[in-house]
Amino acid sequence: MIKLLFFAQLREKLGCTSLDHPLPTVATVGGLRAALIARGEPWSEVFADKNVLAAVNQRMAKDNAAISEGDEVAFFPPVTGG
Amino acid sequence: MNGPVSEQAITRIEILDATFRPADHAEQLSQNDSDNGALVTFTGMVRDLVENPVNAMYLEHYPGMTEQALETIIATARQRWVLGHVTVIHRVGMLYPGEPIVFVGVTSRHRREAFEACQFIMDFLKMDAPFWKKEYTPEGERWVEAKSSDSQAAQRW
């Protein structure tokens, strides 16, 4: 299992702060996005957006980043701090 | 920290849930630091404009990743410039117009390093640090959208 976290507008649109999820068949951030899209609405609309950023174990990650059992993967909009 | 740093070069990162006084942190940076002749600080504040009225702002963050992201940004700045002390303070939670959101303070021997590092840290904080702002306006709640000018600012480095 991996732990998913959602922040800001994503959290509101999904109605979900965190979720335990099995490691996707394609064990990358891109593979995980596809698995989430397959859940249907509202996941399919949210994760179809290319502007959703990801972090694996608290480091920014691109779609080809590998995910392993026990990892923490967060999804969020572009950041607006400062 | 990499590169030539004085033994006393201190990095302070604080994520705060309550309002803070930038002047106190500026004062702290200038004390016990006779090696360094320059202190540059930046303070970002909550605005309430006639054309964009804001009653309050909520700052969300990713606990754990925010501190790491700021450490990485500061470490990168220290590799690029020889710096003295570096302090970054960032609010989370509810803020009101006029309150400080972020403070960045940098000391260095001479002014060039401190000016450049302070700007560098702010440009990369705007792009990489996991915070999200939500404005509470007379017309309702609105998440602030990221600006392309911020990612362009980071690219100039």
Coordinates of N, CA and C in Angstrom, one line a residue:
Chain A
M1 N 0.8 -1.2 0.0 CA 0.0 0.0 0.0 C 0.9 1.2 0.0
I2 N 0.3 2.3 -0.6 CA 1.0 3.6 -0.5 C 0.0 4.6 0.1
K3 N 0.6 5.7 0.6 CA -0.3 6.7 1.3 C -0.4 7.9 0.3
L4 N -1.6 8.3 0.0 CA -1.8 9.4 -0.9 C -2.3 10.6 0.0
L5 N -1.8 11.8 -0.4 CA -2.3 13.0 0.3 C -2.7 14.0 -0.7
F6 N -3.7 14.8 -0.4 CA -4.3 15.8 -1.4 C -4.4 17.1 -0.7
F7 N -4.0 18.2 -1.4 CA -4.0 19.5 -0.7 C -4.8 20.5 -1.5
A8 N -5.2 21.6 -0.8 CA -5.8 22.8 -1.4 C -7.0 22.4 -2.3
Q9 N -7.1 23.0 -3.5 CA -8.3 22.8 -4.3 C -8.5 21.3 -4.6
L10 N -7.5 20.6 -4.7 CA -7.6 19.1 -5.0 C -8.4 18.4 -3.9
R11 N -8.0 18.8 -2.7 CA -8.6 18.2 -1.5 C -10.1 18.5 -1.5
E12 N -10.4 19.7 -1.9 CA -11.8 20.2 -1.9 C -12.6 19.5 -3.0
K13 N -12.0 19.4 -4.2 CA -12.8 18.8 -5.3 C -13.0 17.3 -5.1
L14 N -12.0 16.6 -4.5 CA -12.1 15.2 -4.3 C -12.8 14.8 -3.0
G15 N -13.0 15.8 -2.1 CA -13.6 15.5 -0.8 C -12.8 14.5 0.0
C16 N -11.4 14.6 -0.2 CA -10.6 13.6 0.4 C -9.2 14.2 0.8
T17 N -8.8 14.0 2.1 CA -7.5 14.6 2.5 C -6.4 13.5 2.3
S18 N -6.7 12.3 2.6 CA -5.7 11.2 2.4 C -6.4 9.9 2.1
L19 N -5.6 9.0 1.6 CA -6.1 7.7 1.1 C -5.0 6.7 1.1
D20 N -5.3 5.5 1.6 CA -4.4 4.4 1.4 C -4.8 3.7 0.1
H21 N -3.8 3.4 -0.7 CA -4.0 2.9 -2.1 C -3.0 1.8 -2.4
P22 N -3.4 0.8 -3.1 CA -2.4 -0.2 -3.5 C -1.4 0.4 -4.5
L23 N -0.2 -0.2 -4.4 CA 0.8 0.2 -5.4 C 0.2 0.0 -6.8
P24 N 0.2 1.0 -7.7 CA -0.4 0.7 -9.0 C 0.4 -0.3 -9.9
T25 N -0.2 -0.9 -10.8 CA 0.4 -1.9 -11.7 C 1.7 -1.3 -12.4
V26 N 1.5 -0.1 -12.9 CA 2.6 0.7 -13.4 C 3.1 1.6 -12.2
A27 N 4.2 1.2 -11.6 CA 4.6 1.8 -10.3 C 5.4 3.1 -10.5
T28 N 4.7 4.0 -11.2 CA 5.2 5.4 -11.3 C 4.1 6.4 -11.0
V29 N 4.5 7.6 -10.9 CA 3.5 8.7 -10.6 C 2.5 8.7 -11.8
G30 N 3.0 8.6 -13.0 CA 2.1 8.5 -14.2 C 1.1 7.4 -14.1
G31 N 1.6 6.2 -13.7 CA 0.8 5.0 -13.5 C -0.3 5.2 -12.4
L32 N 0.1 5.9 -11.4 CA -0.8 6.2 -10.3 C -1.9 7.2 -10.8
R33 N -1.5 8.2 -11.5 CA -2.5 9.1 -12.1 C -3.5 8.4 -12.9
A34 N -3.1 7.4 -13.8 CA -4.0 6.7 -14.6 C -4.9 5.8 -13.7
A35 N -4.4 5.2 -12.7 CA -5.2 4.4 -11.8 C -6.3 5.3 -11.1
L36 N -5.9 6.5 -10.8 CA -6.9 7.4 -10.1 C -8.0 7.8 -11.1
I37 N -7.5 8.1 -12.3 CA -8.5 8.5 -13.4 C -9.5 7.4 -13.6
A38 N -9.1 6.2 -13.5 CA -10.0 5.0 -13.7 C -11.0 4.9 -12.6
R39 N -10.9 5.6 -11.5 CA -11.9 5.6 -10.5 C -13.2 6.3 -10.9
G40 N -13.1 7.1 -12.0 CA -14.3 7.9 -12.4 C -14.4 9.2 -11.7
E41 N -15.5 9.9 -11.9 CA -15.6 11.3 -11.3 C -15.6 11.2 -9.8
P42 N -15.1 12.2 -9.1 CA -14.4 13.4 -9.6 C -12.9 13.2 -9.9
W43 N -12.4 12.0 -9.7 CA -11.0 11.7 -9.9 C -10.6 11.9 -11.3
S44 N -11.4 11.5 -12.2 CA -11.0 11.5 -13.6 C -10.9 13.0 -14.1
E45 N -11.7 13.9 -13.7 CA -11.6 15.3 -14.1 C -10.4 15.9 -13.4
V46 N -10.2 15.7 -12.1 CA -9.1 16.3 -11.4 C -7.8 15.9 -12.0
F47 N -7.6 14.6 -12.2 CA -6.3 14.1 -12.6 C -6.0 14.1 -14.1
A48 N -7.1 14.5 -14.9 CA -6.8 14.8 -16.3 C -6.1 16.1 -16.4
D49 N -6.1 16.9 -15.4 CA -5.5 18.2 -15.5 C -4.0 18.1 -15.4
K50 N -3.2 18.6 -16.4 CA -1.8 18.4 -16.4 C -1.1 19.3 -15.3
N51 N -1.9 20.3 -14.8 CA -1.2 21.2 -13.8 C -1.3 20.6 -12.4
V52 N -1.6 19.4 -12.2 CA -1.6 18.8 -10.9 C -0.2 18.3 -10.7
L53 N 0.5 18.8 -9.6 CA 1.8 18.5 -9.3 C 1.9 17.3 -8.3
A54 N 3.0 16.6 -8.3 CA 3.1 15.4 -7.4 C 4.5 15.5 -6.6
A55 N 4.4 14.9 -5.4 CA 5.7 14.7 -4.6 C 5.7 13.3 -4.1
V56 N 6.8 12.6 -4.2 CA 7.0 11.3 -3.6 C 7.9 11.4 -2.5
N57 N 7.5 11.0 -1.3 CA 8.2 11.1 -0.1 C 8.8 12.5 0.1
Q58 N 7.9 13.5 -0.1 CA 8.1 14.9 0.2 C 9.2 15.5 -0.7
R59 N 9.4 14.9 -1.9 CA 10.2 15.6 -2.9 C 9.4 15.6 -4.2
M60 N 9.5 16.8 -4.9 CA 8.7 17.0 -6.1 C 9.1 15.8 -7.1
A61 N 8.1 15.3 -7.8 CA 8.4 14.2 -8.7 C 7.6 14.3 -10.0
K62 N 8.3 13.9 -11.1 CA 7.6 13.9 -12.4 C 6.9 12.6 -12.6
D63 N 6.2 12.5 -13.8 CA 5.4 11.4 -14.1 C 6.2 10.1 -14.2
N64 N 7.4 10.2 -14.6 CA 8.2 8.9 -14.7 C 8.9 8.5 -13.4
A65 N 8.7 9.2 -12.3 CA 9.3 8.9 -11.0 C 8.7 7.6 -10.5
A66 N 9.6 6.7 -10.0 CA 9.1 5.4 -9.5 C 8.5 5.5 -8.1
I67 N 7.5 4.7 -7.9 CA 6.9 4.6 -6.5 C 7.1 3.2 -6.0
S68 N 7.4 3.1 -4.7 CA 7.5 1.8 -4.0 C 6.6 1.6 -2.9
E69 N 6.4 0.4 -2.5 CA 5.6 0.0 -1.4 C 5.9 0.9 -0.2
G70 N 4.9 1.4 0.5 CA 5.1 2.3 1.7 C 5.4 3.7 1.4
D71 N 5.5 4.1 0.2 CA 5.8 5.5 -0.2 C 4.6 6.4 0.2
E72 N 4.9 7.7 0.4 CA 3.9 8.8 0.5 C 3.9 9.6 -0.7
V73 N 2.7 9.7 -1.4 CA 2.6 10.4 -2.6 C 1.6 11.5 -2.4
A74 N 2.0 12.8 -2.7 CA 1.1 13.9 -2.5 C 0.8 14.5 -3.9
F75 N -0.5 14.9 -4.0 CA -0.9 15.7 -5.2 C -1.4 17.0 -4.8
F76 N -1.1 18.1 -5.6 CA -1.5 19.4 -5.3 C -1.4 20.3 -6.4
P77 N -2.0 21.5 -6.4 CA -2.0 22.5 -7.4 C -0.6 23.2 -7.4
P78 N -0.3 24.0 -8.4 CA 0.9 24.8 -8.3 C 0.9 25.6 -7.1
V79 N 2.1 25.8 -6.4 CA 2.2 26.4 -5.1 C 2.1 27.9 -5.2
T80 N 1.6 28.5 -4.1 CA 1.3 29.9 -4.1 C 1.8 30.5 -2.7
G81 N 2.9 30.1 -2.2 CA 3.4 30.6 -1.0 C 4.2 31.9 -1.2
G82 N 4.7 32.4 -0.1 CA 5.6 33.6 -0.2 C 4.8 34.9 -0.1
Chain B
M1 N 25.2 22.2 5.2 CA 25.7 23.4 4.4 C 27.0 23.0 3.8
N2 N 27.2 23.4 2.5 CA 28.4 23.2 1.7 C 29.2 24.5 1.5
G3 N 30.4 24.4 1.1 CA 31.2 25.6 0.7 C 31.7 26.2 1.9
P4 N 32.5 27.3 1.7 CA 33.2 28.0 2.8 C 32.2 28.8 3.6
V5 N 31.8 28.3 4.8 CA 30.9 29.1 5.7 C 31.7 29.3 7.0
S6 N 31.4 30.4 7.7 CA 32.0 30.6 9.0 C 31.3 29.6 9.9
E7 N 32.0 29.2 11.0 CA 31.5 28.3 11.9 C 30.2 28.8 12.5
Q8 N 30.0 30.1 12.5 CA 28.8 30.6 13.2 C 27.6 30.8 12.2
A9 N 27.7 30.4 11.0 CA 26.7 30.7 10.0 C 25.5 29.8 10.3
I10 N 24.4 30.4 10.7 CA 23.2 29.7 11.2 C 22.1 29.9 10.2
T11 N 21.4 28.7 10.0 CA 20.2 28.7 9.2 C 19.0 28.5 10.1
R12 N 18.0 29.4 10.0 CA 16.8 29.2 10.8 C 15.6 29.2 9.9
I13 N 14.8 28.2 10.1 CA 13.5 28.0 9.3 C 12.4 27.9 10.3
E14 N 11.4 28.7 10.3 CA 10.2 28.5 11.2 C 8.9 28.6 10.4
I15 N 8.1 27.7 10.6 CA 6.7 27.7 10.0 C 5.8 28.0 11.2
L16 N 5.2 29.2 11.2 CA 4.5 29.7 12.4 C 3.0 29.8 12.2
D17 N 2.3 29.4 13.2 CA 0.9 29.4 13.3 C 0.2 30.7 13.8
A18 N 1.1 31.6 14.2 CA 0.6 32.9 14.8 C 1.4 34.0 14.2
T19 N 0.9 35.3 14.4 CA 1.6 36.4 13.8 C 3.0 36.6 14.4
F20 N 3.9 37.2 13.6 CA 5.3 37.4 14.1 C 5.7 38.8 13.8
R21 N 6.8 39.2 14.4 CA 7.4 40.6 14.1 C 8.6 40.5 13.3
P22 N 8.6 40.9 12.0 CA 9.8 40.8 11.2 C 11.0 41.6 11.8
A23 N 10.7 42.7 12.5 CA 11.8 43.5 13.1 C 12.6 42.7 14.1
D24 N 11.9 41.8 14.9 CA 12.6 41.0 15.9 C 13.6 40.1 15.2
H25 N 13.2 39.5 14.1 CA 14.1 38.5 13.4 C 15.2 39.3 12.7
A26 N 15.0 40.4 12.2 CA 16.0 41.3 11.6 C 17.1 41.6 12.6
E27 N 16.6 42.0 13.8 CA 17.5 42.3 14.9 C 18.4 41.1 15.3
Q28 N 17.7 40.0 15.4 CA 18.4 38.8 15.8 C 19.5 38.4 14.8
L29 N 19.3 38.7 13.5 CA 20.3 38.4 12.5 C 21.5 39.3 12.6
S30 N 21.3 40.5 13.1 CA 22.4 41.4 13.1 C 23.3 41.3 14.4
Q31 N 22.8 40.5 15.4 CA 23.5 40.4 16.6 C 24.6 39.3 16.5
N32 N 25.7 39.4 17.3 CA 26.7 38.4 17.3 C 27.2 38.0 16.0
D33 N 27.4 38.9 15.1 CA 27.7 38.6 13.7 C 28.6 39.7 13.1
S34 N 29.7 39.9 13.8 CA 30.6 41.0 13.4 C 31.4 40.7 12.2
D35 N 31.4 39.4 11.7 CA 32.1 39.1 10.5 C 31.4 39.7 9.3
N36 N 30.1 39.9 9.4 CA 29.3 40.3 8.2 C 28.8 41.7 8.3
G37 N 29.1 42.4 7.2 CA 28.8 43.9 7.1 C 27.4 44.1 6.5
A38 N 26.8 43.1 5.9 CA 25.5 43.3 5.2 C 24.4 42.5 5.7
L39 N 23.2 43.1 5.9 CA 22.0 42.4 6.3 C 20.9 42.8 5.3
V40 N 20.4 41.9 4.5 CA 19.3 42.2 3.6 C 18.1 41.4 4.1
T41 N 16.9 42.1 4.2 CA 15.7 41.3 4.5 C 14.6 41.6 3.6
F42 N 13.6 40.7 3.4 CA 12.4 40.8 2.7 C 11.3 40.4 3.5
T43 N 10.2 41.2 3.5 CA 8.9 40.8 4.2 C 7.8 40.9 3.2
G44 N 7.0 39.8 3.1 CA 5.8 39.8 2.3 C 4.6 39.9 3.2
M45 N 3.6 40.7 2.8 CA 2.5 41.0 3.7 C 1.2 40.7 3.0
V46 N 0.1 40.5 3.7 CA -1.2 40.3 3.2 C -1.8 41.7 2.7
R47 N -2.2 41.7 1.5 CA -2.8 43.0 0.9 C -4.3 43.0 0.9
D48 N -4.9 44.1 1.0 CA -6.3 44.3 0.9 C -6.5 45.5 0.0
L49 N -6.7 45.2 -1.3 CA -6.8 46.3 -2.3 C -8.2 46.7 -2.6
V50 N -8.4 47.9 -3.0 CA -9.8 48.3 -3.4 C -10.3 47.4 -4.6
E51 N -9.4 47.1 -5.5 CA -9.8 46.3 -6.7 C -9.8 44.8 -6.4
N52 N -9.3 44.4 -5.2 CA -9.3 43.0 -4.8 C -9.4 42.9 -3.3
P53 N -10.6 43.2 -2.8 CA -10.7 43.3 -1.3 C -10.6 41.9 -0.7
V54 N -9.8 41.8 0.4 CA -9.6 40.5 1.1 C -9.8 40.8 2.6
N55 N -10.7 39.9 3.1 CA -11.0 40.0 4.6 C -10.0 39.2 5.4
A56 N -9.6 38.1 4.8 CA -8.7 37.2 5.5 C -8.0 36.3 4.5
M57 N -7.0 35.6 4.9 CA -6.3 34.7 4.0 C -5.9 33.4 4.8
Y58 N -6.1 32.3 4.2 CA -5.8 31.0 4.9 C -4.6 30.4 4.1
L59 N -3.5 30.1 4.9 CA -2.3 29.5 4.3 C -2.2 28.0 4.7
E60 N -2.4 27.2 3.6 CA -2.3 25.8 3.9 C -0.9 25.3 3.5
H61 N -0.3 24.2 4.1 CA 1.0 23.8 3.8 C 1.1 22.3 3.9
Y62 N 2.2 21.7 3.5 CA 2.4 20.2 3.5 C 3.5 20.0 4.6
P63 N 3.0 19.8 5.8 CA 4.0 19.6 7.0 C 5.0 18.6 6.6
G64 N 6.3 18.9 6.9 CA 7.4 18.0 6.5 C 8.0 18.4 5.2
M65 N 7.2 18.5 4.2 CA 7.8 18.9 2.9 C 8.2 20.4 2.9
T66 N 7.4 21.2 3.5 CA 7.7 22.7 3.5 C 9.1 22.9 4.1
E67 N 9.3 22.3 5.3 CA 10.7 22.5 5.9 C 11.8 22.0 5.0
Q68 N 11.6 20.8 4.4 CA 12.6 20.3 3.6 C 12.9 21.1 2.3
A69 N 11.8 21.6 1.7 CA 11.9 22.4 0.5 C 12.7 23.7 0.9
L70 N 12.4 24.3 2.0 CA 13.1 25.5 2.4 C 14.6 25.2 2.7
E71 N 14.8 24.1 3.3 CA 16.2 23.7 3.6 C 17.0 23.6 2.3
T72 N 16.4 22.9 1.3 CA 17.0 22.7 0.0 C 17.3 24.0 -0.7
I73 N 16.3 24.9 -0.6 CA 16.5 26.2 -1.3 C 17.7 27.0 -0.6
I74 N 17.7 27.0 0.7 CA 18.8 27.7 1.4 C 20.1 27.0 1.2
A75 N 20.2 25.7 1.2 CA 21.4 25.0 0.9 C 22.0 25.3 -0.5
T76 N 21.1 25.4 -1.5 CA 21.5 25.8 -2.8 C 22.0 27.2 -2.8
A77 N 21.4 28.1 -2.1 CA 21.9 29.5 -2.0 C 23.3 29.5 -1.4
R78 N 23.5 28.7 -0.4 CA 24.8 28.7 0.3 C 25.9 28.1 -0.6
Q79 N 25.5 27.2 -1.5 CA 26.5 26.7 -2.4 C 26.9 27.8 -3.5
R80 N 26.0 28.7 -3.7 CA 26.2 29.7 -4.8 C 26.9 30.9 -4.3
W81 N 26.6 31.3 -3.0 CA 27.1 32.5 -2.4 C 27.7 32.2 -1.0
V82 N 28.8 32.9 -0.6 CA 29.2 32.7 0.7 C 28.3 33.6 1.6
L83 N 27.6 33.0 2.5 CA 26.6 33.7 3.3 C 26.9 33.6 4.8
G84 N 26.4 34.5 5.6 CA 26.4 34.4 7.0 C 25.2 33.6 7.5
H85 N 24.4 34.3 8.3 CA 23.1 33.7 8.8 C 22.0 33.9 7.7
V86 N 21.1 32.9 7.7 CA 19.9 32.9 6.8 C 18.7 32.5 7.7
T87 N 17.7 33.4 7.7 CA 16.5 33.1 8.4 C 15.3 33.2 7.4
V88 N 14.5 32.1 7.4 CA 13.2 32.2 6.7 C 12.1 31.9 7.6
I89 N 11.1 32.8 7.7 CA 9.9 32.6 8.6 C 8.7 32.6 7.6
H90 N 7.8 31.7 7.8 CA 6.6 31.6 6.9 C 5.4 31.3 7.7
R91 N 4.3 32.1 7.6 CA 3.1 31.8 8.3 C 2.3 30.7 7.7
V92 N 1.5 30.0 8.5 CA 0.4 29.2 8.1 C -0.8 29.5 8.9
G93 N -1.9 29.0 8.5 CA -3.2 29.3 9.2 C -3.8 30.6 8.7
M94 N -4.6 31.2 9.6 CA -5.4 32.4 9.2 C -4.5 33.7 9.3
L95 N -4.6 34.5 8.3 CA -3.9 35.8 8.4 C -4.8 36.9 8.0
Y96 N -4.5 38.1 8.4 CA -5.4 39.3 8.1 C -4.6 40.4 7.4
P97 N -5.3 41.3 6.7 CA -4.5 42.3 5.9 C -3.5 43.1 6.8
G98 N -2.3 43.3 6.2 CA -1.3 44.0 6.9 C -0.3 43.0 7.6
E99 N -0.7 41.8 7.9 CA 0.1 40.9 8.6 C 1.2 40.4 7.7
P100 N 2.4 40.1 8.3 CA 3.5 39.5 7.5 C 3.2 38.0 7.2
I101 N 3.4 37.6 5.9 CA 3.3 36.2 5.5 C 4.6 35.5 5.6
V102 N 5.6 36.2 5.0 CA 7.0 35.6 4.9 C 8.0 36.6 5.2
F103 N 9.1 36.1 5.9 CA 10.3 37.0 6.1 C 11.5 36.2 5.7
V104 N 12.4 36.8 4.9 CA 13.7 36.2 4.5 C 14.7 37.2 4.9
G105 N 15.7 36.7 5.7 CA 16.8 37.6 6.1 C 18.1 36.9 5.8
V106 N 19.1 37.6 5.2 CA 20.4 37.1 4.9 C 21.5 38.0 5.3
T107 N 22.6 37.5 5.9 CA 23.7 38.3 6.2 C 24.9 37.8 5.3
S108 N 25.8 38.7 5.0 CA 27.0 38.3 4.2 C 28.1 39.4 4.5
R109 N 29.3 39.1 4.1 CA 30.4 40.0 4.3 C 30.1 41.4 3.6
H110 N 29.8 41.3 2.3 CA 29.5 42.5 1.6 C 28.1 42.4 1.0
R111 N 27.5 43.5 0.5 CA 26.1 43.5 0.2 C 25.6 42.7 -1.0
R112 N 26.5 42.5 -2.0 CA 26.1 41.8 -3.2 C 25.5 40.4 -3.0
E113 N 26.2 39.6 -2.1 CA 25.8 38.3 -1.9 C 24.4 38.3 -1.1
A114 N 24.3 39.2 -0.2 CA 23.0 39.2 0.6 C 21.8 39.6 -0.3
F115 N 22.0 40.6 -1.1 CA 20.9 41.0 -2.0 C 20.5 39.9 -2.9
E116 N 21.5 39.3 -3.6 CA 21.2 38.2 -4.6 C 20.6 37.0 -3.9
A117 N 21.2 36.6 -2.8 CA 20.7 35.4 -2.1 C 19.3 35.6 -1.6
C118 N 19.0 36.7 -1.1 CA 17.6 37.0 -0.6 C 16.6 36.9 -1.8
Q119 N 16.9 37.5 -2.9 CA 16.0 37.4 -4.0 C 15.9 36.0 -4.6
F120 N 17.0 35.3 -4.6 CA 17.1 33.9 -5.1 C 16.1 33.0 -4.2
I121 N 16.3 33.2 -2.9 CA 15.5 32.4 -1.9 C 14.0 32.7 -2.1
M122 N 13.6 33.9 -2.3 CA 12.2 34.3 -2.5 C 11.7 33.7 -3.8
D123 N 12.5 33.8 -4.9 CA 12.1 33.3 -6.2 C 11.8 31.8 -6.2
F124 N 12.7 31.1 -5.5 CA 12.5 29.6 -5.4 C 11.5 29.2 -4.4
L125 N 11.3 30.0 -3.3 CA 10.2 29.7 -2.4 C 8.9 29.8 -3.1
K126 N 8.8 30.8 -4.0 CA 7.5 31.1 -4.7 C 7.2 29.9 -5.7
M127 N 8.3 29.2 -6.1 CA 8.1 28.2 -7.1 C 8.0 26.7 -6.5
D128 N 8.8 26.5 -5.5 CA 9.0 25.1 -5.0 C 8.4 24.8 -3.6
A129 N 8.1 25.9 -2.8 CA 7.7 25.6 -1.4 C 6.2 25.3 -1.3
P130 N 5.8 24.1 -0.7 CA 4.4 23.7 -0.8 C 3.5 24.5 0.2
F131 N 3.1 25.7 -0.2 CA 2.1 26.5 0.5 C 1.0 26.8 -0.5
W132 N -0.2 27.0 0.0 CA -1.3 27.4 -0.9 C -2.1 28.4 -0.1
K133 N -2.5 29.5 -0.9 CA -3.2 30.6 -0.2 C -4.7 30.6 -0.7
K134 N -5.5 30.8 0.3 CA -7.0 30.9 0.0 C -7.4 32.2 0.6
E135 N -8.0 33.1 -0.3 CA -8.5 34.4 0.1 C -10.0 34.3 0.5
Y136 N -10.3 35.0 1.5 CA -11.7 35.1 1.9 C -12.1 36.6 1.6
T137 N -13.0 36.7 0.6 CA -13.4 38.0 0.1 C -14.8 38.3 0.4
P138 N -15.3 39.6 0.2 CA -16.7 39.8 0.4 C -17.6 39.0 -0.6
E139 N -17.0 38.5 -1.7 CA -17.8 37.7 -2.6 C -17.6 36.2 -2.4
G140 N -16.9 35.8 -1.4 CA -16.7 34.4 -1.1 C -15.2 34.0 -1.1
E141 N -15.0 32.6 -1.0 CA -13.6 32.1 -0.9 C -13.0 31.9 -2.3
R142 N -11.7 32.1 -2.4 CA -11.1 31.9 -3.7 C -9.6 31.5 -3.4
W143 N -9.2 30.3 -4.0 CA -7.8 29.9 -4.0 C -7.0 30.8 -4.9
V144 N -5.9 31.3 -4.5 CA -5.0 32.1 -5.3 C -4.4 31.3 -6.4
E145 N -4.4 31.8 -7.6 CA -3.8 31.0 -8.7 C -2.3 31.3 -8.8
A146 N -1.5 30.3 -9.1 CA 0.0 30.5 -9.3 C 0.2 31.4 -10.5
K147 N 1.2 32.3 -10.5 CA 1.4 33.3 -11.6 C 2.6 32.8 -12.4
S148 N 2.5 32.9 -13.7 CA 3.6 32.5 -14.6 C 4.8 33.4 -14.4
S149 N 4.6 34.6 -13.9 CA 5.7 35.5 -13.6 C 6.6 35.0 -12.5
D150 N 6.0 34.2 -11.6 CA 6.8 33.6 -10.5 C 7.7 32.5 -11.1
S151 N 7.2 31.6 -12.0 CA 8.1 30.6 -12.5 C 9.1 31.2 -13.4
Q152 N 8.8 32.3 -14.1 CA 9.7 33.0 -15.0 C 10.8 33.6 -14.1
A153 N 10.5 34.1 -13.0 CA 11.5 34.8 -12.1 C 12.5 33.8 -11.7
A154 N 12.1 32.6 -11.4 CA 13.0 31.5 -10.9 C 14.0 31.1 -12.0
Q155 N 13.5 31.2 -13.3 CA 14.3 30.7 -14.4 C 15.5 31.6 -14.7
R156 N 15.5 32.9 -14.3 CA 16.6 33.8 -14.6 C 17.8 33.4 -13.8
W157 N 17.7 32.6 -12.8 CA 18.9 32.2 -12.0 C 19.7 31.0 -12.7

